Amino acid sequence: MTWPEIYLNPVQGEILNNIDLGDGMFQLVVSAQEIADRVKPGQFVSIKVQEGFHPLIRRPYSVWNAEEGTLEFLIKVVGTGSKILYGRKRGKIDMLGPLGKPFPEPPYDTDVVVIAGGTGIAPLMFYLKYHSIPKSILIYGAKTSPSDYLYSRMQEVCDNIFISTEDGSFGYKGLVSELVEELIKTKEVVPEKSIFFLCGPHGMLKSLDFLPHERTYVSMEGVMACGFGICMGCAVKKRNKKGYFRTCVEGPLFKLKDIEL
Amino acid sequence: MTWPEIYLNPVQGEILNNIDLGDGMFQLVVSAQEIADRVKPGQFVSIKVQEGFHPLIRRPYSVWNAEEGTLEFLIKVVGTGSKILYGRKRGKIDMLGPLGKPFPEPPYDTDVVVIAGGTGIAPLMFYLKYHSIPKSILIYGAKTSPSDYLYSRMQEVCDNIFISTEDGSFGYKGLVSELVEELIKTKEVVPEKSIFFLCGPHGMLKSLDFLPHERTYVSMEGVMACGFGICMGCAVKKRNKKGYFRTCVEGPLFKLKDIEL
Amino acid sequence: MNLEVDLAGLRLKNPFMVASGTFAYGIELGIHLPVEKFGAIVTKGISVNEREGNPPERIAETPCGLLNSIGLENVGLKRFLKGKWSKLKTIGIPVIVNIFGEKEEDFEVLAEELEKAGVDALEINLSCPNVKKGGMQFGQNSKIAGRIVEIVKKKFKSGPVFVKLAPNFVNIIDVAKECEKKGADGLTLINTLMGMAIDVENKRFKIPSGVAGLSGPAIHPVALYIVYKVYQEVKIPIIGVGGIYDYASALEFLMVGAKAVQIGTMLFVNPQIILEIIDKTKEYMRRKNISDINQIIGCMQIRKYRR
Amino acid sequence: MNLEVDLAGLRLKNPFMVASGTFAYGIELGIHLPVEKFGAIVTKGISVNEREGNPPERIAETPCGLLNSIGLENVGLKRFLKGKWSKLKTIGIPVIVNIFGEKEEDFEVLAEELEKAGVDALEINLSCPNVKKGGMQFGQNSKIAGRIVEIVKKKFKSGPVFVKLAPNFVNIIDVAKECEKKGADGLTLINTLMGMAIDVENKRFKIPSGVAGLSGPAIHPVALYIVYKVYQEVKIPIIGVGGIYDYASALEFLMVGAKAVQIGTMLFVNPQIILEIIDKTKEYMRRKNISDINQIIGCMQIRKYRR
Ligand SMILES: Cc1cc2nc3c(=O)[nH]c(=O)nc-3n(C[C@H](O)[C@H](O)[C@H](O)COP(=O)(O)OP(=O)(O)OC[C@H]3O[C@@H](n4cnc5c(N)ncnc54)[C@H](O)[C@@H]3O)c2cc1C
Ligand SMILES: Cc1cc2nc3c(=O)[nH]c(=O)nc-3n(C[C@H](O)[C@H](O)[C@H](O)COP(=O)(O)OP(=O)(O)OC[C@H]3O[C@@H](n4cnc5c(N)ncnc54)[C@H](O)[C@@H]3O)c2cc1C
Ligand SMILES: Cc1cc2nc3c(=O)[nH]c(=O)nc-3n(C[C@H](O)[C@H](O)[C@H](O)COP(=O)(O)O)c2cc1C
Ligand SMILES: Cc1cc2nc3c(=O)[nH]c(=O)nc-3n(C[C@H](O)[C@H](O)[C@H](O)COP(=O)(O)O)c2cc1C
Ligand code: FES
Ligand code: FES
């Protein structure tokens, strides 16, 4: 039996920075040597947003970037947990990780197309940055224009960026799925020569189900209770088969051909 | 029916400072105009130590000082709530107050002797500072020597300070009750010409039960669920009578002759 | 936008009221809170004779919950009618008087006297110990529970009689059905869960009596499910109570069928909570284009159960 | 310092074990956690046939609690024995296999096969739906519960049989006594409370099946009181479970009489929690001059109840 590359000792990180990036998102920067040294792209860290038992369970966040003992996260304010995290400007923070399987090594002979919605960009940017990928394309969809800062960070990891905004304030006006269809039509993206990595809201993933199932990977973000394989809470339905995968240890990345969205 | 001088709209204070004073105590400074403008010595503020429902109930803290929109508290790290408060260095904090009955106006013709154990000093110092009291004596007991800072703050509000420490590191070596007996013996304190205000741990209060019951006031610190008179949780037994007082609205200050310790 | 509900004949201008024992007699906060905006007031439990309640500690905190053992402290029927009721009835919203007894006859006396006083409605607390049965709670036996309902219904005619139950060591569905059969006009679900906490450092119960009642957000999912289930078994209206902490947790009760709800423990944390719930509910209804709150009630029940 | 306890004949080097369903089959964490330091392992529930479990969402959070509806997903008896048990038995600590069925015969098969495999002990989960009784849980009827115990006891001889109960819509004391009468060697108290949560924004159950099981710190005071009460009514040992979150909340169970405890939900938050509890318990015993953990067990029970 092979054990996953995870680390089960909670680490007390120190919040270094917590910056509002607009559009309901913020950047959380935490010093946490043990995790930063180990983490690989695609893995996540499970954060106890505050002391006590409310919220009770940790919140998993993909690592956006890791270097020199420091972790960066890109987080959207959604509910109880993220709202509290948003308010935490300094202090200790209890983190468990890295968790989950890292993304696979990128192939050297194929275009890597990453498609992200919202904070789904986080693990994909880390992936692009971590590996030296000969040709990559980054496609990002959001409601409105990314902040200058976020955009400049994207430019650091990729030369080929396409953006869609629902309000048309930046790039293509419309949904990211429409932008992807457009890019395929204009041959900017050639599905047969690419592999795809998707991460984002469920609706976005579903709208991209037309991509080649064998060549498309999806990073899933379902609700998790434990994050390391013992609760069976993070079930993702297998495609054309009985049973479920556990997102946390068998994922979070899956081939589209293997799972039902 | 007369309503107490309390204020039932939660106020979002802003933490300005949170300083370790040694001996397990810290000073919390919060900006909260609505409360600072209203509060009188002896009243307390009920603090929601963090968002969410754990800890569930507010923690009552006596006001140590209030001026120009700012409140100061003197807090000891005891359990869940105070531990979390200790870690909160900045940010918003949800406060309800002022609550409780203010201490009575000091008599102009009598010595005012305040006797405190640990953080029980907080309301008594505010009392001494707030009123211009012709002659006051401050007696403070603790395990070990107060910090220089705390001592200098005492000096600001009183010229007649006596201190006992259990480890003998400062002042009288022993319990505060022994010091009080000593001071009575040496006529520094003349019970018949004084009124007493006590605040501190239960054991200390009990050990001072020999003071004249008619001339001694005790500020109680029992567990409170609401803090404003609706839960009946903060019962203090009436002396020589059936029934209980509610500490929060009928106190926290009681005449020793009225309650059982 | 309509927030008014008809609760067994009581017209509430909104379905949000205080829970018994968590708002004293209802008159304490006076000028500090516009109580008249609540849907109704429920008084703390009233007994025939005055009770001084339990010695401290009466309160202990648990994760997201509160244990209490107030010991049903109250001024007794006579002083209640004289001092409290005369003020309560001037507030202008329905007042539900919560009653409890130690023996069957107590309930009879209470029903009779409160009928004379003309109170709007009664809520029978059956989670109180039956001294004749060794302290077993009235509500832990459906036969006994039913008999109390009969007794009270016989004497009290001026308004609806609600029965308040807890799920401790009993099948609450059986008790609920029996109470309905014996004429209860509605059910209040749930009273506190029995709980306990120990201070291991000092090897003592945090509350001297040992057992205490657990309330607060911790019990919300349990209370919600009980309302959901009992709704499917009875026809009389249900008042949902247990752990409500915001408008959404209140609406959850309405969605599983409660006609109204009570807010208890969280009043201690935020005395403004009912006013906030009213405002946020209006905002929700506006956002969702719901013109009448009655449209929400029971919407999470499948049709065959709808009454 | 002695932490060893005798649990119905099982010798545990300490009384702290995992709760069923919250540590998978017990072998998943392998190199990541020194599982051999636990008092015992309890496996997730095993049924005769493989079950794929429920569709998502299987988990929802409530204040200080967790609702789950995993749907008893498991590989089934055959694959359990082949793939999991062979690894489990090499760990070197007692393994309690948790079993459940849809009908009485299922329990018989499980007991028989697990006896053959020589497992150390069984824990019968009676909070599973009885398909012949319209999904009512086996544990909600003391007669049915007792019969299951009889069936299992007849077939399983290699070690003690524990019965795990929940207090939902039943008097758990009655069920506990009946199980004892029918030969149960011990009781595991408590399984999850039935609970529910609704997403009012989208008018849907947070967990599609509606009802789910509530666990976590929220239920600790309730579980503790149940252990306290049942201890007074039965002679067989009790395993306490429900909401344990640190050494003190674990010792509370021992103090009201539990011989051992299980930790569930909080493992998800802190996988190291059992190791921490063991360390902190030792520290506590040192501080309090307690040489044998058995001195703590039942110390909060008044003498007449002590067994
Ligand atoms: C592997 C993984 C990586 C993730 N990475 C990121 C990241 O990099 N940045 C980021 O902002 N978020 C990320 N998430 C989501 C994050 O874990 C939280 O779910 C999110 O922050 C909401 O938590 P909350 O406490 O604010 O909301 P809650 O109060 O828990 O929930 C609010 C609402 O959102 C729904 N909800 C909660 N969690 C999810 C979820 N995971 N999926 C769908 N609906 C949900 C709830 O049902 C509820 O209706 C990731 C999740 C996973 C599993
Ligand atoms: C009117 C009033 C004024 C107060 N003023 C101050 C003040 O100025 N400074 C200060 O540090 N504290 C003050 N307190 C006490 C304070 O409210 C908290 O009780 C204290 O901080 C402990 O809270 P916690 O959450 O840290 O401990 P918890 O985790 O709640 O409790 C830890 C342990 O202490 C016990 N305990 C908790 N609260 C009390 C209490 N009030 N009395 C006795 N035992 C208790 C508990 O039973 C438990 O064993 C005051 C209390 C009252 C009622
Ligand atoms: C301090 C306190 C006192 C209570 N007293 C009574 C009472 O006298 N009669 C009664 O029927 N219920 C009483 N209850 C129960 C509440 O009315 C309510 O059913 C329970 O607290 C659950 O609601 P909550 O979680 O919103 O508090 C009391 C609850 C608390 C916390
Ligand atoms: C995700 C999850 C799965 C569970 N599965 C089972 C199970 O298969 N069999 C069982 O008897 N109990 C099961 N339980 C109940 C636990 O064993 C335990 O009784 C309950 O969670 C209370 O303990 P806790 O609060 O420490 O989690 C499960 C609990 C959780 C949270
Ligand atoms: S989150 Fe627990 S198994 Fe995946
Ligand atoms: S704390 Fe609630 S009445 Fe005093």
PDB file of C-alpha atoms in Angstrom, chain B residues 23-190:
ATOM      1  CA  ASP B  23       1.076  37.522  36.012  1.00  0.00           C
ATOM      2  CA  GLY B  24      -1.445  36.195  33.463  1.00  0.00           C
ATOM      3  CA  MET B  25      -3.130  39.556  33.043  1.00  0.00           C
ATOM      4  CA  PHE B  26      -3.542  41.819  30.072  1.00  0.00           C
ATOM      5  CA  GLN B  27      -4.864  45.251  29.275  1.00  0.00           C
ATOM      6  CA  LEU B  28      -7.436  45.505  26.512  1.00  0.00           C
ATOM      7  CA  VAL B  29      -8.071  48.926  25.048  1.00  0.00           C
ATOM      8  CA  VAL B  30     -11.079  49.352  22.806  1.00  0.00           C
ATOM      9  CA  SER B  31     -12.611  52.304  21.089  1.00  0.00           C
ATOM     10  CA  ALA B  32     -16.375  52.263  21.656  1.00  0.00           C
ATOM     11  CA  GLN B  33     -17.859  55.723  21.890  1.00  0.00           C
ATOM     12  CA  GLU B  34     -21.445  54.790  22.759  1.00  0.00           C
ATOM     13  CA  ILE B  35     -20.310  52.802  25.755  1.00  0.00           C
ATOM     14  CA  ALA B  36     -17.480  55.027  26.946  1.00  0.00           C
ATOM     15  CA  ASP B  37     -19.820  58.012  26.986  1.00  0.00           C
ATOM     16  CA  ARG B  38     -22.365  56.259  29.159  1.00  0.00           C
ATOM     17  CA  VAL B  39     -20.430  54.024  31.509  1.00  0.00           C
ATOM     18  CA  LYS B  40     -20.121  54.755  35.206  1.00  0.00           C
ATOM     19  CA  PRO B  41     -17.832  53.079  37.718  1.00  0.00           C
ATOM     20  CA  GLY B  42     -18.967  49.604  38.721  1.00  0.00           C
ATOM     21  CA  GLN B  43     -20.687  48.906  35.465  1.00  0.00           C
ATOM     22  CA  PHE B  44     -19.474  46.240  33.128  1.00  0.00           C
ATOM     23  CA  VAL B  45     -19.385  45.460  29.442  1.00  0.00           C
ATOM     24  CA  SER B  46     -20.267  42.063  28.023  1.00  0.00           C
ATOM     25  CA  ILE B  47     -17.884  41.028  25.309  1.00  0.00           C
ATOM     26  CA  LYS B  48     -18.415  38.529  22.505  1.00  0.00           C
ATOM     27  CA  VAL B  49     -14.858  37.297  22.342  1.00  0.00           C
ATOM     28  CA  GLN B  50     -15.054  36.180  18.726  1.00  0.00           C
ATOM     29  CA  GLU B  51     -17.566  35.603  15.949  1.00  0.00           C
ATOM     30  CA  GLY B  52     -19.669  32.481  15.898  1.00  0.00           C
ATOM     31  CA  PHE B  53     -21.174  30.563  18.771  1.00  0.00           C
ATOM     32  CA  HIS B  54     -18.200  29.133  20.542  1.00  0.00           C
ATOM     33  CA  PRO B  55     -17.781  30.523  23.094  1.00  0.00           C
ATOM     34  CA  LEU B  56     -21.515  31.102  22.995  1.00  0.00           C
ATOM     35  CA  ILE B  57     -22.207  33.613  25.708  1.00  0.00           C
ATOM     36  CA  ARG B  58     -20.634  36.963  26.248  1.00  0.00           C
ATOM     37  CA  ARG B  59     -18.053  37.487  28.938  1.00  0.00           C
ATOM     38  CA  PRO B  60     -18.685  40.346  31.367  1.00  0.00           C
ATOM     39  CA  TYR B  61     -15.731  42.585  32.173  1.00  0.00           C
ATOM     40  CA  SER B  62     -15.734  45.545  34.532  1.00  0.00           C
ATOM     41  CA  VAL B  63     -14.630  48.784  33.001  1.00  0.00           C
ATOM     42  CA  TRP B  64     -11.185  49.696  34.271  1.00  0.00           C
ATOM     43  CA  ASN B  65     -11.203  53.120  32.776  1.00  0.00           C
ATOM     44  CA  ALA B  66     -13.152  55.109  30.217  1.00  0.00           C
ATOM     45  CA  GLU B  67     -12.252  58.353  28.544  1.00  0.00           C
ATOM     46  CA  GLU B  68     -12.633  60.032  25.197  1.00  0.00           C
ATOM     47  CA  GLY B  69     -14.488  57.201  23.554  1.00  0.00           C
ATOM     48  CA  THR B  70     -12.063  54.590  24.765  1.00  0.00           C
ATOM     49  CA  LEU B  71     -12.560  51.755  27.235  1.00  0.00           C
ATOM     50  CA  GLU B  72      -9.884  49.939  29.159  1.00  0.00           C
ATOM     51  CA  PHE B  73     -10.230  46.487  30.670  1.00  0.00           C
ATOM     52  CA  LEU B  74      -7.949  44.534  32.946  1.00  0.00           C
ATOM     53  CA  ILE B  75      -8.348  40.851  32.190  1.00  0.00           C
ATOM     54  CA  LYS B  76      -6.892  37.656  33.521  1.00  0.00           C
ATOM     55  CA  VAL B  77      -6.390  34.644  31.287  1.00  0.00           C
ATOM     56  CA  VAL B  78      -8.619  32.004  32.860  1.00  0.00           C
ATOM     57  CA  GLY B  79     -10.359  29.810  30.284  1.00  0.00           C
ATOM     58  CA  THR B  80     -11.725  29.651  26.774  1.00  0.00           C
ATOM     59  CA  GLY B  81     -12.986  33.191  26.449  1.00  0.00           C
ATOM     60  CA  SER B  82     -10.198  35.144  28.049  1.00  0.00           C
ATOM     61  CA  LYS B  83      -7.621  33.037  26.220  1.00  0.00           C
ATOM     62  CA  ILE B  84      -9.131  33.981  22.873  1.00  0.00           C
ATOM     63  CA  LEU B  85      -9.389  37.638  23.913  1.00  0.00           C
ATOM     64  CA  TYR B  86      -5.757  37.578  24.865  1.00  0.00           C
ATOM     65  CA  GLY B  87      -4.897  36.603  21.299  1.00  0.00           C
ATOM     66  CA  ARG B  88      -6.986  39.333  19.698  1.00  0.00           C
ATOM     67  CA  LYS B  89      -4.571  42.107  18.965  1.00  0.00           C
ATOM     68  CA  ARG B  90      -6.577  44.068  16.414  1.00  0.00           C
ATOM     69  CA  GLY B  91      -9.956  44.108  14.722  1.00  0.00           C
ATOM     70  CA  LYS B  92     -13.609  44.617  15.529  1.00  0.00           C
ATOM     71  CA  ILE B  93     -15.105  43.374  18.737  1.00  0.00           C
ATOM     72  CA  ASP B  94     -18.766  43.030  19.635  1.00  0.00           C
ATOM     73  CA  MET B  95     -19.637  44.617  22.986  1.00  0.00           C
ATOM     74  CA  LEU B  96     -22.810  45.074  24.954  1.00  0.00           C
ATOM     75  CA  GLY B  97     -22.940  47.680  27.640  1.00  0.00           C
ATOM     76  CA  PRO B  98     -22.737  49.438  29.898  1.00  0.00           C
ATOM     77  CA  LEU B  99     -24.573  46.910  32.029  1.00  0.00           C
ATOM     78  CA  GLY B 100     -25.157  46.631  35.758  1.00  0.00           C
ATOM     79  CA  LYS B 101     -25.836  49.271  38.375  1.00  0.00           C
ATOM     80  CA  PRO B 102     -23.152  51.888  38.879  1.00  0.00           C
ATOM     81  CA  PHE B 103     -21.537  52.010  42.314  1.00  0.00           C
ATOM     82  CA  PRO B 104     -23.208  54.538  44.640  1.00  0.00           C
ATOM     83  CA  GLU B 105     -21.833  58.055  44.975  1.00  0.00           C
ATOM     84  CA  PRO B 106     -19.108  57.952  47.608  1.00  0.00           C
ATOM     85  CA  PRO B 107     -19.972  59.583  50.944  1.00  0.00           C
ATOM     86  CA  TYR B 108     -18.052  62.818  51.469  1.00  0.00           C
ATOM     87  CA  ASP B 109     -17.394  62.349  55.159  1.00  0.00           C
ATOM     88  CA  THR B 110     -16.068  58.833  55.351  1.00  0.00           C
ATOM     89  CA  ASP B 111     -12.880  57.061  54.325  1.00  0.00           C
ATOM     90  CA  VAL B 112     -13.334  54.908  51.263  1.00  0.00           C
ATOM     91  CA  VAL B 113     -11.359  51.702  51.495  1.00  0.00           C
ATOM     92  CA  VAL B 114     -11.221  49.593  48.375  1.00  0.00           C
ATOM     93  CA  ILE B 115      -9.887  46.062  48.663  1.00  0.00           C
ATOM     94  CA  ALA B 116      -9.131  44.118  45.526  1.00  0.00           C
ATOM     95  CA  GLY B 117      -7.791  40.771  44.503  1.00  0.00           C
ATOM     96  CA  GLY B 118      -6.317  40.403  41.021  1.00  0.00           C
ATOM     97  CA  THR B 119      -8.400  41.947  38.257  1.00  0.00           C
ATOM     98  CA  GLY B 120     -10.984  42.913  40.889  1.00  0.00           C
ATOM     99  CA  ILE B 121      -8.960  46.091  41.076  1.00  0.00           C
ATOM    100  CA  ALA B 122     -10.443  47.251  37.767  1.00  0.00           C
ATOM    101  CA  PRO B 123     -13.843  48.630  38.816  1.00  0.00           C
ATOM    102  CA  LEU B 124     -12.430  49.958  42.082  1.00  0.00           C
ATOM    103  CA  MET B 125      -9.735  51.984  40.330  1.00  0.00           C
ATOM    104  CA  PHE B 126     -12.320  53.421  37.970  1.00  0.00           C
ATOM    105  CA  TYR B 127     -14.417  54.328  40.990  1.00  0.00           C
ATOM    106  CA  LEU B 128     -11.566  56.108  42.739  1.00  0.00           C
ATOM    107  CA  LYS B 129     -10.602  57.918  39.593  1.00  0.00           C
ATOM    108  CA  TYR B 130     -14.105  58.982  38.596  1.00  0.00           C
ATOM    109  CA  HIS B 131     -15.117  60.555  41.897  1.00  0.00           C
ATOM    110  CA  SER B 132     -13.075  63.071  43.826  1.00  0.00           C
ATOM    111  CA  ILE B 133     -12.855  61.217  47.071  1.00  0.00           C
ATOM    112  CA  PRO B 134     -11.324  63.136  49.975  1.00  0.00           C
ATOM    113  CA  LYS B 135      -9.684  60.154  51.581  1.00  0.00           C
ATOM    114  CA  SER B 136      -9.285  56.753  49.998  1.00  0.00           C
ATOM    115  CA  ILE B 137      -7.208  53.704  50.725  1.00  0.00           C
ATOM    116  CA  LEU B 138      -6.431  51.067  48.120  1.00  0.00           C
ATOM    117  CA  ILE B 139      -5.524  47.584  49.292  1.00  0.00           C
ATOM    118  CA  TYR B 140      -4.469  45.108  46.657  1.00  0.00           C
ATOM    119  CA  GLY B 141      -3.678  41.447  47.035  1.00  0.00           C
ATOM    120  CA  ALA B 142      -2.169  39.119  44.481  1.00  0.00           C
ATOM    121  CA  LYS B 143      -0.015  36.030  44.132  1.00  0.00           C
ATOM    122  CA  THR B 144       2.959  38.051  43.088  1.00  0.00           C
ATOM    123  CA  SER B 145       4.069  41.630  42.629  1.00  0.00           C
ATOM    124  CA  PRO B 146       1.962  43.785  40.281  1.00  0.00           C
ATOM    125  CA  SER B 147       3.740  44.963  37.150  1.00  0.00           C
ATOM    126  CA  ASP B 148       5.323  48.409  37.323  1.00  0.00           C
ATOM    127  CA  TYR B 149       2.716  49.601  34.919  1.00  0.00           C
ATOM    128  CA  LEU B 150      -0.203  48.361  36.980  1.00  0.00           C
ATOM    129  CA  TYR B 151       1.339  49.816  40.113  1.00  0.00           C
ATOM    130  CA  SER B 152       1.860  53.211  38.523  1.00  0.00           C
ATOM    131  CA  ARG B 153      -1.743  53.167  37.374  1.00  0.00           C
ATOM    132  CA  MET B 154      -2.803  52.534  40.964  1.00  0.00           C
ATOM    133  CA  GLN B 155      -0.726  55.453  42.098  1.00  0.00           C
ATOM    134  CA  GLU B 156      -2.571  57.698  39.673  1.00  0.00           C
ATOM    135  CA  VAL B 157      -5.864  57.043  41.428  1.00  0.00           C
ATOM    136  CA  CYS B 158      -4.850  56.745  45.055  1.00  0.00           C
ATOM    137  CA  ASP B 159      -2.179  58.050  47.415  1.00  0.00           C
ATOM    138  CA  ASN B 160      -2.667  55.417  50.065  1.00  0.00           C
ATOM    139  CA  ILE B 161      -1.755  52.042  48.617  1.00  0.00           C
ATOM    140  CA  PHE B 162      -1.127  48.834  50.505  1.00  0.00           C
ATOM    141  CA  ILE B 163      -0.154  45.671  48.756  1.00  0.00           C
ATOM    142  CA  SER B 164       0.069  42.057  49.787  1.00  0.00           C
ATOM    143  CA  THR B 165       1.659  39.308  47.753  1.00  0.00           C
ATOM    144  CA  GLU B 166       1.529  35.639  48.546  1.00  0.00           C
ATOM    145  CA  ASP B 167       5.141  35.154  47.499  1.00  0.00           C
ATOM    146  CA  GLY B 168       6.273  38.230  49.408  1.00  0.00           C
ATOM    147  CA  SER B 169       7.827  39.771  46.306  1.00  0.00           C
ATOM    148  CA  PHE B 170       6.193  43.120  47.076  1.00  0.00           C
ATOM    149  CA  GLY B 171       4.651  44.675  50.163  1.00  0.00           C
ATOM    150  CA  TYR B 172       3.110  42.545  52.855  1.00  0.00           C
ATOM    151  CA  LYS B 173       3.781  38.809  52.506  1.00  0.00           C
ATOM    152  CA  GLY B 174       0.553  36.936  52.925  1.00  0.00           C
ATOM    153  CA  LEU B 175      -3.109  37.099  52.075  1.00  0.00           C
ATOM    154  CA  VAL B 176      -4.964  40.337  51.600  1.00  0.00           C
ATOM    155  CA  SER B 177      -7.280  39.472  54.491  1.00  0.00           C
ATOM    156  CA  GLU B 178      -4.274  39.233  56.781  1.00  0.00           C
ATOM    157  CA  LEU B 179      -3.019  42.569  55.526  1.00  0.00           C
ATOM    158  CA  VAL B 180      -6.399  44.141  56.225  1.00  0.00           C
ATOM    159  CA  GLU B 181      -6.419  42.777  59.774  1.00  0.00           C
ATOM    160  CA  GLU B 182      -2.928  44.153  60.202  1.00  0.00           C
ATOM    161  CA  LEU B 183      -3.972  47.579  58.934  1.00  0.00           C
ATOM    162  CA  ILE B 184      -6.925  47.632  61.282  1.00  0.00           C
ATOM    163  CA  LYS B 185      -4.650  46.712  64.143  1.00  0.00           C
ATOM    164  CA  THR B 186      -2.236  49.528  63.259  1.00  0.00           C
ATOM    165  CA  LYS B 187      -5.196  51.922  62.839  1.00  0.00           C
ATOM    166  CA  GLU B 188      -4.302  52.680  59.259  1.00  0.00           C
ATOM    167  CA  VAL B 189      -7.819  51.511  58.572  1.00  0.00           C
ATOM    168  CA  VAL B 190     -10.578  52.408  60.995  1.00  0.00           C
TER     169      VAL B 190
END
